[in-house]
XYZ file of C-alpha atoms in Angstrom:
463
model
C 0.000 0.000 0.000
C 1.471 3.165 -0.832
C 2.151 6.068 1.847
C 2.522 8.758 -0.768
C 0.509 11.725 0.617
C -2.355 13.085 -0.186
C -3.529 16.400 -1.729
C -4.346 19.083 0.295
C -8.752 19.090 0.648
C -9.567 21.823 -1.324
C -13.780 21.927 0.301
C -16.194 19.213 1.779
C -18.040 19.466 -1.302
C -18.826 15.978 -2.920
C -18.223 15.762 -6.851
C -21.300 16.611 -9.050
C -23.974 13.810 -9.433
C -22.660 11.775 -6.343
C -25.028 9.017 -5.867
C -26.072 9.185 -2.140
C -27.951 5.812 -0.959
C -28.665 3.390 1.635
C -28.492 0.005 1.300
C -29.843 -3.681 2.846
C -30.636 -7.481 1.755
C -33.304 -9.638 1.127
C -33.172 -12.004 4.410
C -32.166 -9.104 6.729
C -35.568 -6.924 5.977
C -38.059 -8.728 3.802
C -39.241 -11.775 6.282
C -42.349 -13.614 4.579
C -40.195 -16.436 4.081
C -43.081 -18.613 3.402
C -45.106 -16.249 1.743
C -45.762 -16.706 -2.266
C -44.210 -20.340 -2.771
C -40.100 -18.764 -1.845
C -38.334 -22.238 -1.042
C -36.397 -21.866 2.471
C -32.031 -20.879 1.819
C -29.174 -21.826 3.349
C -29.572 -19.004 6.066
C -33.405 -20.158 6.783
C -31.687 -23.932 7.674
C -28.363 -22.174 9.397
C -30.581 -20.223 11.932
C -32.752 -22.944 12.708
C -30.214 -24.791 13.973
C -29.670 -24.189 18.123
C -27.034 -21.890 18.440
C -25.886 -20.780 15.325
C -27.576 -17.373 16.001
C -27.942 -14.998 19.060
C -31.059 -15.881 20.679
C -32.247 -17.962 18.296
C -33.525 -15.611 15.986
C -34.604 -16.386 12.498
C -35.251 -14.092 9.537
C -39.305 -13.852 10.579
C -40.567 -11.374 10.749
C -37.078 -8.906 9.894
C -38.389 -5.713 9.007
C -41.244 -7.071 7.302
C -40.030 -5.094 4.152
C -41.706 -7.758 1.830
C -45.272 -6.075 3.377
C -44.266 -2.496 4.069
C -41.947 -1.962 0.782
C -44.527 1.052 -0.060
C -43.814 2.694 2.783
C -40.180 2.086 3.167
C -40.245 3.757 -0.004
C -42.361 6.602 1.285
C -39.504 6.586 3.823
C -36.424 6.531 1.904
C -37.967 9.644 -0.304
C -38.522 11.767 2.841
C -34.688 11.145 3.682
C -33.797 12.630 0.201
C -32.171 9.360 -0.590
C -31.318 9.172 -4.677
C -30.599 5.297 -4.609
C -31.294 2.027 -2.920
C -29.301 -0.534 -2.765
C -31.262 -3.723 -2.373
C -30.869 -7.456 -2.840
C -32.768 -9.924 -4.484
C -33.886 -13.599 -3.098
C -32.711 -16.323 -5.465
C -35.636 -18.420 -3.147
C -37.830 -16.374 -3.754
C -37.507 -15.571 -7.338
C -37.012 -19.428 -8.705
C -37.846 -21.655 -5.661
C -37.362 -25.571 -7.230
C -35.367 -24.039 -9.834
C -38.616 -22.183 -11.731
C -39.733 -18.528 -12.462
C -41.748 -17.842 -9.410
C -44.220 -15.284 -10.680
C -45.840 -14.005 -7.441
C -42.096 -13.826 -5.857
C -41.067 -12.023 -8.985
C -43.662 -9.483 -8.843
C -42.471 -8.116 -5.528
C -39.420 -6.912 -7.414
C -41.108 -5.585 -10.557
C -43.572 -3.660 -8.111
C -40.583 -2.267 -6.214
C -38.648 -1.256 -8.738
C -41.541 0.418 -10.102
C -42.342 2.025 -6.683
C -38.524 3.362 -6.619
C -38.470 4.881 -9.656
C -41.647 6.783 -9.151
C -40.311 8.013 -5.768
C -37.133 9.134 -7.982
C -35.021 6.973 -6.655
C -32.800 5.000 -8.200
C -33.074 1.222 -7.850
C -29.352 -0.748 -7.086
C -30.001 -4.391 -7.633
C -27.650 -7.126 -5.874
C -28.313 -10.182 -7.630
C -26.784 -12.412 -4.459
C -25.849 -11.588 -0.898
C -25.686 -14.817 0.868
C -29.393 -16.740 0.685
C -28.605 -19.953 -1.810
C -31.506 -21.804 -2.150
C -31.038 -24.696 0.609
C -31.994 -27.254 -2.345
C -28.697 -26.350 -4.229
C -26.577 -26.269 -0.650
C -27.863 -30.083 -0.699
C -26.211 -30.927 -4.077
C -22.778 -29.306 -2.945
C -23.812 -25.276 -2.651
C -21.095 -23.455 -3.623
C -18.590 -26.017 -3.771
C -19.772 -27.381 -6.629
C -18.994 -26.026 -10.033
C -22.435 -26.744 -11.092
C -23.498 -23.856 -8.738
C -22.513 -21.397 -10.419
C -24.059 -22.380 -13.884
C -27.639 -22.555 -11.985
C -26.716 -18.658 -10.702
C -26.319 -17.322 -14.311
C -29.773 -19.281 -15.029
C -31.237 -17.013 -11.814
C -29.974 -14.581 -13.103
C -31.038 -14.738 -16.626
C -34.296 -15.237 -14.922
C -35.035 -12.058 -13.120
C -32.536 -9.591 -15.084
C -35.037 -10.598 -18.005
C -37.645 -9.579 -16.308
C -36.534 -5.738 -14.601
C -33.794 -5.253 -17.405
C -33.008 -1.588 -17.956
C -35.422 -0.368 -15.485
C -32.410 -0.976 -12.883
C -29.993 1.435 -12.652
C -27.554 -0.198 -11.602
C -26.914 -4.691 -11.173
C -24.534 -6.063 -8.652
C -23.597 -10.045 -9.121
C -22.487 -10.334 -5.822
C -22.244 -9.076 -2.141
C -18.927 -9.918 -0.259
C -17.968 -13.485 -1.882
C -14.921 -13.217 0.659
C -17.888 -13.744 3.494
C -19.958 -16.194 1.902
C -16.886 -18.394 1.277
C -14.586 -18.117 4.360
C -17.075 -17.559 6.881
C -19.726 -19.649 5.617
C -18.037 -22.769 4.597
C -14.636 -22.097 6.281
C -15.282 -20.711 9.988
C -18.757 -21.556 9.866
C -20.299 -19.063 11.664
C -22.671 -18.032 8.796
C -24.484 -20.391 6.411
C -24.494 -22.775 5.834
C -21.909 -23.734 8.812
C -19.132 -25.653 7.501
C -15.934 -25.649 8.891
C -13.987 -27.035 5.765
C -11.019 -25.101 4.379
C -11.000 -26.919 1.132
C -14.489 -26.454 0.624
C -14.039 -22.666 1.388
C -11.492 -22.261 -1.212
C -13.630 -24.147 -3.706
C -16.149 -21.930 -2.742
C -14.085 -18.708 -3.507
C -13.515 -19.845 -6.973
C -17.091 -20.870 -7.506
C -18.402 -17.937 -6.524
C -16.618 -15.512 -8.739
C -17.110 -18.143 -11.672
C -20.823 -17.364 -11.168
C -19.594 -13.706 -11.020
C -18.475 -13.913 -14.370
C -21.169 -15.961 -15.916
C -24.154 -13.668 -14.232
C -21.973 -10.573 -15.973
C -22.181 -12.549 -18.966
C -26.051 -12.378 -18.972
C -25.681 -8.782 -17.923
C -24.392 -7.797 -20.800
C -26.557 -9.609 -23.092
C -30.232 -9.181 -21.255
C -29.438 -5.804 -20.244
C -26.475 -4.170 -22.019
C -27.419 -0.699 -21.356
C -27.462 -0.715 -17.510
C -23.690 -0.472 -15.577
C -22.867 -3.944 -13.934
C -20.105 -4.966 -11.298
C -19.418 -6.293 -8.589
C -19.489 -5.474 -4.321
C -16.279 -6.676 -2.271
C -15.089 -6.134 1.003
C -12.142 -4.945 0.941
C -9.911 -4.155 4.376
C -6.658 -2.556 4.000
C -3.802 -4.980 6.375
C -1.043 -3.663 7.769
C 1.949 -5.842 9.532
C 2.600 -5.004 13.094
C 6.411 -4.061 12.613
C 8.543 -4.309 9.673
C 9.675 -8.070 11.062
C 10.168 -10.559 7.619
C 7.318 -12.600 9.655
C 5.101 -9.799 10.321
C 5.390 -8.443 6.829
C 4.298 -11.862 5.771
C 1.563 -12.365 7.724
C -0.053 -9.192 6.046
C 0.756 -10.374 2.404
C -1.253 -13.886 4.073
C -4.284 -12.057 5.171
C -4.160 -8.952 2.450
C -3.808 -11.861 -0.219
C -6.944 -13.662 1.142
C -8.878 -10.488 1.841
C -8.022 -8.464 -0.858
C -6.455 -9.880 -3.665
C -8.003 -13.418 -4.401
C -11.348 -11.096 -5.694
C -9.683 -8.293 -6.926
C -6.984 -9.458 -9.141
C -9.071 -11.559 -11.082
C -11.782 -9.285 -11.656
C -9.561 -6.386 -12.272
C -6.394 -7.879 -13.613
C -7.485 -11.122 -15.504
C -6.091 -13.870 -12.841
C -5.433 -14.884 -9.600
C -2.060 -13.719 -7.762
C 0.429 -16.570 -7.738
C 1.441 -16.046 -3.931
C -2.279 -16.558 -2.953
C -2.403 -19.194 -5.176
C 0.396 -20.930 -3.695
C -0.983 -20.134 0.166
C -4.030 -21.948 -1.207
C -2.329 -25.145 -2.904
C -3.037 -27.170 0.173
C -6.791 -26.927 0.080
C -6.891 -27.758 -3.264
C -7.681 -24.355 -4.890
C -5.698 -24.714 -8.177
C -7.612 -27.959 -8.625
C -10.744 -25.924 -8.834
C -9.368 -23.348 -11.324
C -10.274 -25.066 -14.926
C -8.535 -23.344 -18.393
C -10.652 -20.901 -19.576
C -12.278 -19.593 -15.851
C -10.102 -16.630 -15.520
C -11.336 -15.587 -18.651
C -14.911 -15.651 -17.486
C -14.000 -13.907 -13.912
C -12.710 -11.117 -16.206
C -15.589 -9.707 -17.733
C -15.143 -5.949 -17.677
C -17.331 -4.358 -15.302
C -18.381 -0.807 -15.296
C -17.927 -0.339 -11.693
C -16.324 -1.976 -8.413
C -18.325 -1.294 -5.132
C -16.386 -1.489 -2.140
C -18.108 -2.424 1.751
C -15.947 -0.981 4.739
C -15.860 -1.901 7.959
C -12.577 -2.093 9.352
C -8.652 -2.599 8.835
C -6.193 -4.992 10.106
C -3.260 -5.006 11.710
C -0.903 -8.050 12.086
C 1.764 -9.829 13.007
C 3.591 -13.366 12.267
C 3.657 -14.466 16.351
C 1.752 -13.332 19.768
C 1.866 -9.986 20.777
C 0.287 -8.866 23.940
C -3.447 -8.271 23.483
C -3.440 -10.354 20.118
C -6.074 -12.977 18.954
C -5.135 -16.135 16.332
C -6.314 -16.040 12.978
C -9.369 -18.090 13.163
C -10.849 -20.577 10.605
C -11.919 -18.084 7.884
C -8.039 -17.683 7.318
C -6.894 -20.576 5.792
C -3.860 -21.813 6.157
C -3.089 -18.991 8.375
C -2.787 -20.160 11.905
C 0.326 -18.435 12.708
C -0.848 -15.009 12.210
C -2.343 -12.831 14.957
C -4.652 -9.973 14.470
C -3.365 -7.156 16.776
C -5.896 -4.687 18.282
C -5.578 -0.833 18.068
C -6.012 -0.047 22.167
C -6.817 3.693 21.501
C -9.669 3.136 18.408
C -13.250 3.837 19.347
C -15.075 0.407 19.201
C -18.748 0.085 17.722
C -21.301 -2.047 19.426
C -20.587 -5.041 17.578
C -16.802 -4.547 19.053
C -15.223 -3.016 15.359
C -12.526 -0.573 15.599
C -13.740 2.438 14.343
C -10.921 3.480 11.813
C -11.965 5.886 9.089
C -8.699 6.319 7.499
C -8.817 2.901 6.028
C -11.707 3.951 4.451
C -9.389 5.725 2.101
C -6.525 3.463 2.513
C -8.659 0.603 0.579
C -10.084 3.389 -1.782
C -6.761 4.410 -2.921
C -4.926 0.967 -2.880
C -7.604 0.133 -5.683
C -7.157 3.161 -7.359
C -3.339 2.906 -7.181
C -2.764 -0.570 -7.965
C -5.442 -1.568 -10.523
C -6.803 -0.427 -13.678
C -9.001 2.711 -13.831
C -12.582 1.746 -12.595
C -15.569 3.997 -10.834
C -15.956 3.106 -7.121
C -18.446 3.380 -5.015
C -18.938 2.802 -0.978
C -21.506 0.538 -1.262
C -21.847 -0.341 2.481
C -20.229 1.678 5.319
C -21.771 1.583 8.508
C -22.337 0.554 12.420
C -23.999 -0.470 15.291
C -24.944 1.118 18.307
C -26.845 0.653 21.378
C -29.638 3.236 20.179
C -32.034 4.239 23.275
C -35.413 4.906 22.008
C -36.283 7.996 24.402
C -39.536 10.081 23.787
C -39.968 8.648 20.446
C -36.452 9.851 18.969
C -32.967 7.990 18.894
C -30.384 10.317 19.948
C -27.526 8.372 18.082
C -24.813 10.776 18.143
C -22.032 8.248 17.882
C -23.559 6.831 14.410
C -23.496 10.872 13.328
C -19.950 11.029 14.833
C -19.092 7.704 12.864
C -20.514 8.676 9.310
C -19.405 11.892 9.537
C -15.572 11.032 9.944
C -16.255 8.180 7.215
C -17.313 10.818 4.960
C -14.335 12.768 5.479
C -12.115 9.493 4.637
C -14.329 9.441 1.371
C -13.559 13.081 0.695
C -9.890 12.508 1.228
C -10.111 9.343 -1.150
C -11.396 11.732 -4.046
C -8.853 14.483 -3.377
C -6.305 11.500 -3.808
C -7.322 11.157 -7.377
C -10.106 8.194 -6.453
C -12.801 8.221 -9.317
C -15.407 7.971 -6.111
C -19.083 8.080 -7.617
C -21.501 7.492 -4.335
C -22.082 6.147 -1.258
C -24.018 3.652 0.257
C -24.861 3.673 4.141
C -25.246 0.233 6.121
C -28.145 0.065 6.656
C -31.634 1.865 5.634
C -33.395 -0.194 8.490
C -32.861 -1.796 11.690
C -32.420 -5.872 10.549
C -31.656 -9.260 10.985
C -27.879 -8.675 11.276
C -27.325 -12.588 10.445
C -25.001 -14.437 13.075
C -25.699 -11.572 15.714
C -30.081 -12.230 14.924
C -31.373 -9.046 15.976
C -29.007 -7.893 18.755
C -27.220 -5.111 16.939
C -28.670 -2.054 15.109
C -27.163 -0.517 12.109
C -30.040 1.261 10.727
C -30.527 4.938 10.034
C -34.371 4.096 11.329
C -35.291 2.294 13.803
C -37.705 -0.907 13.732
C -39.320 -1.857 16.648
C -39.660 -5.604 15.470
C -42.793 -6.099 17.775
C -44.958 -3.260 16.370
C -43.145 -2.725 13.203
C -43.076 1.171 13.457
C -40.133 2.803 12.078
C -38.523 6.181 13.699
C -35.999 7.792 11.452
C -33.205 8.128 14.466
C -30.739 11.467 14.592
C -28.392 10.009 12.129
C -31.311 9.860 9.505
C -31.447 13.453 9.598
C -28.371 13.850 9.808
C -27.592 11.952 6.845
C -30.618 13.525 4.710
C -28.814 17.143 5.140
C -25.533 16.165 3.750
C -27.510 14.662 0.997
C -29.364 18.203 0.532
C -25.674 19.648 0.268
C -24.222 17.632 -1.410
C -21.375 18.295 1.227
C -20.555 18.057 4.747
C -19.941 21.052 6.709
């Protein structure tokens, strides 16, 4: 990562036609997931199972968004917002493999509903709920996986087409492969490193083959892809330390980005992968798929790394999402701000993962496509005071601003997340929302943040 400096900020002014949004996902916020023949995923199995979720929570009722998308809608308008950032259910769209028509409607009538609020819609084609039947034949492990996704996808792009403004492939692969077949704390809970690096592969196969469709079903409408991407740092300038960042920055960062971006994987990740079998995965040809120019990379933000080849004092072992990486150590930052999920608040990597795309790959827009965090929000008097979620997008706006005066093609931003949800492995224990869902009643209250958040989109700008 480079440490040339940045530009001197010239204004808080965002650059003309900056896409502000907020975003969520089909399981966290639509519940009905029995309602209009969907078929139950991978996460309606993984959080029936005792345990695997805080409290036991399940994805009924969510915020109920599949019944109240009108006035989510309503909502989202009042806030100013000029996209949303959605996902749709594979389940619910071709449950048994079939065009679902009442499941598809949903869609067509939101989309609809978005655009006449003047909003534009951001479709994510995949963010984590495989249809449980194809987990049974291998889920994303098998190669045959990802040939069923382009079929989805040729299903329901056929059907909204250019009305989107925008079609993601997929949310955070890096998740849906490490921690859901490699750690196992998401779905659908395995704990198998070769079938996590299978998964990696499979995954951004179907990446390629979904863009594929894209580009044929709906040529006019931009197309890309989300990833996660943490910048890693090592702890010293130790040969072990530095290597333990290449480990976890290789895993992270590069696995998804090189071959979308630069045609093929990175040798040294391919090599840290050999033992689970990756290359074995890789058939001639599949790099050339993964390639498929797209118009735009979002990026999700959370967090960055710091680590180190050994113990230090305060550190915690790489876990099981890190393959082949048990020596490393993930070394805490004692005076960052932690969010209620126990995050590091660190804005600057914000613009440290902005700029390491922009600086090491070929040109390509970007946007922030999730950024956010939870907080112990206090509903007092009918209002959510949540001055440390104002505090927290405020400084991760700044990052962004920084990003652009570093020469980062930056073209919007997406907050995590519109609603109070079902924040998957944590159930319903942590709020991210910019409005808050009382689950039992349903009612929404826009908390401080909202407000917040709807001003700088007024401006254009922070102040």
């Amino acid at each position: 990562m480079s440490a040339e400096p940045l530009p001197a900020r010239t204004g808080l002014a965002f650059p003309p036609g900056f896409v502000w949004g907020a975003a969520t996902a089909a399981f966290q916020v639509e519940g009905a997931t029995t309602v209009d023949g969907r078929e139950p995923s991978v996460w309606d199995t993984f959080a029936a199972r005792p345990g695997a979720v805080v409290g036991g929570d399940t994805g009924e009722p969510a915020a109920d968004h599949y019944r109240r998308a009108d006035g989510d809608v309503a909502l989202m308008r009042s806030l100013g917002l000029g996209a949303y950032r959605f996902s749709l259910a594979w389940p619910r769209i071709q449950p048994g493999g079939l065009p679902n028509v009442r499941g598809i409607a949903f869609y067509d009538r939101l989309v609809d509903s978005l655009l006449a609020a003047g909003i534009q819609p951001w479709a994510t084609l995949y963010h984590w709920d495989l249809p449980q039947r194809l987990e049974d034949l291998g889920g994303w492990t098998a190669r045959d996986t990802a040939y069923r996704f382009a079929e989805y996808a040729e299903t329901i792009v056929g059907v909204l087409g250019d009305r989107v403004a925008s079609w993601s492939t997929l949310n955070e692969p890096w998740c849906a492969a490490m921690l859901g077949y490699g750690k196992g704390i998401h779905a659908p809970g395995r704990t198998d490193p070769v079938a996590a690096a299978a998964a990696a592969h499979h995954l951004l196969l179907g990446h390629g083959l979904a863009m594929d469709v894209l580009r044929r079903d709906a040529p006019r409408v931009p197309a890309g892809i989300t990833l996660n991407l943490y910048p890693v740092t090592p702890a010293s300038d130790a040969p072990a330390d530095v290597d333990a960042a290449r480990r976890i920055d290789g895993q992270q960062n590069r696995l998804f980005l090189d071959p979308v971006l630069r045609g093929g994987y990175p040798a040294d990740v391919v090599a840290d992968l050999e033992p689970f079998g990756f290359a074995d995965v890789v058939l001639p040809g599949d790099e050339d798929v993964i390639a498929a120019p797209v118009d735009w990379l979002g990026v999700n933000y959370y967090r960055d790394y710091r680590v180190a080849g050994s113990p230090v004092p305060g550190s915690t072992p790489a876990g099981g999402e890190w393959l082949g990486a048990g020596a490393v150590h993930f070394v805490p930052d004692p005076a960052a701000p932690r969010t209620d999920s126990g995050w590091e608040v660190q804005p600057a990597g914000l613009t440290a993962s902005l700029l390491q795309v922009h600086r090491g790959y070929r040109p390509v827009p970007l946007y922030v496509t999730e950024n956010g965090a939870a907080y112990p929000d206090v509903l007092r008097a009918g209002e959510i005071a949540d001055t440390d979620r104002v505090a927290f997008l405020d400084a991760h706006l700044r990052a962004a601003l920084d990003a652009v005066t570093g020469g980062v093609d930056l073209r919007g931003y997406f907050y995590w997340s519109l609603l109070d949800n079902f924040e998957w492995a944590e159930g319903y224990a942590k709020r991210f929302g910019l409005v808050h869902v009382d689950y039992a009643t349903q009612q929404r209250t826009p908390k401080r943040s909202a407000h917040w958040y709807a001003e700088v989109i007024a401006r254009n700008a922070l102040t």
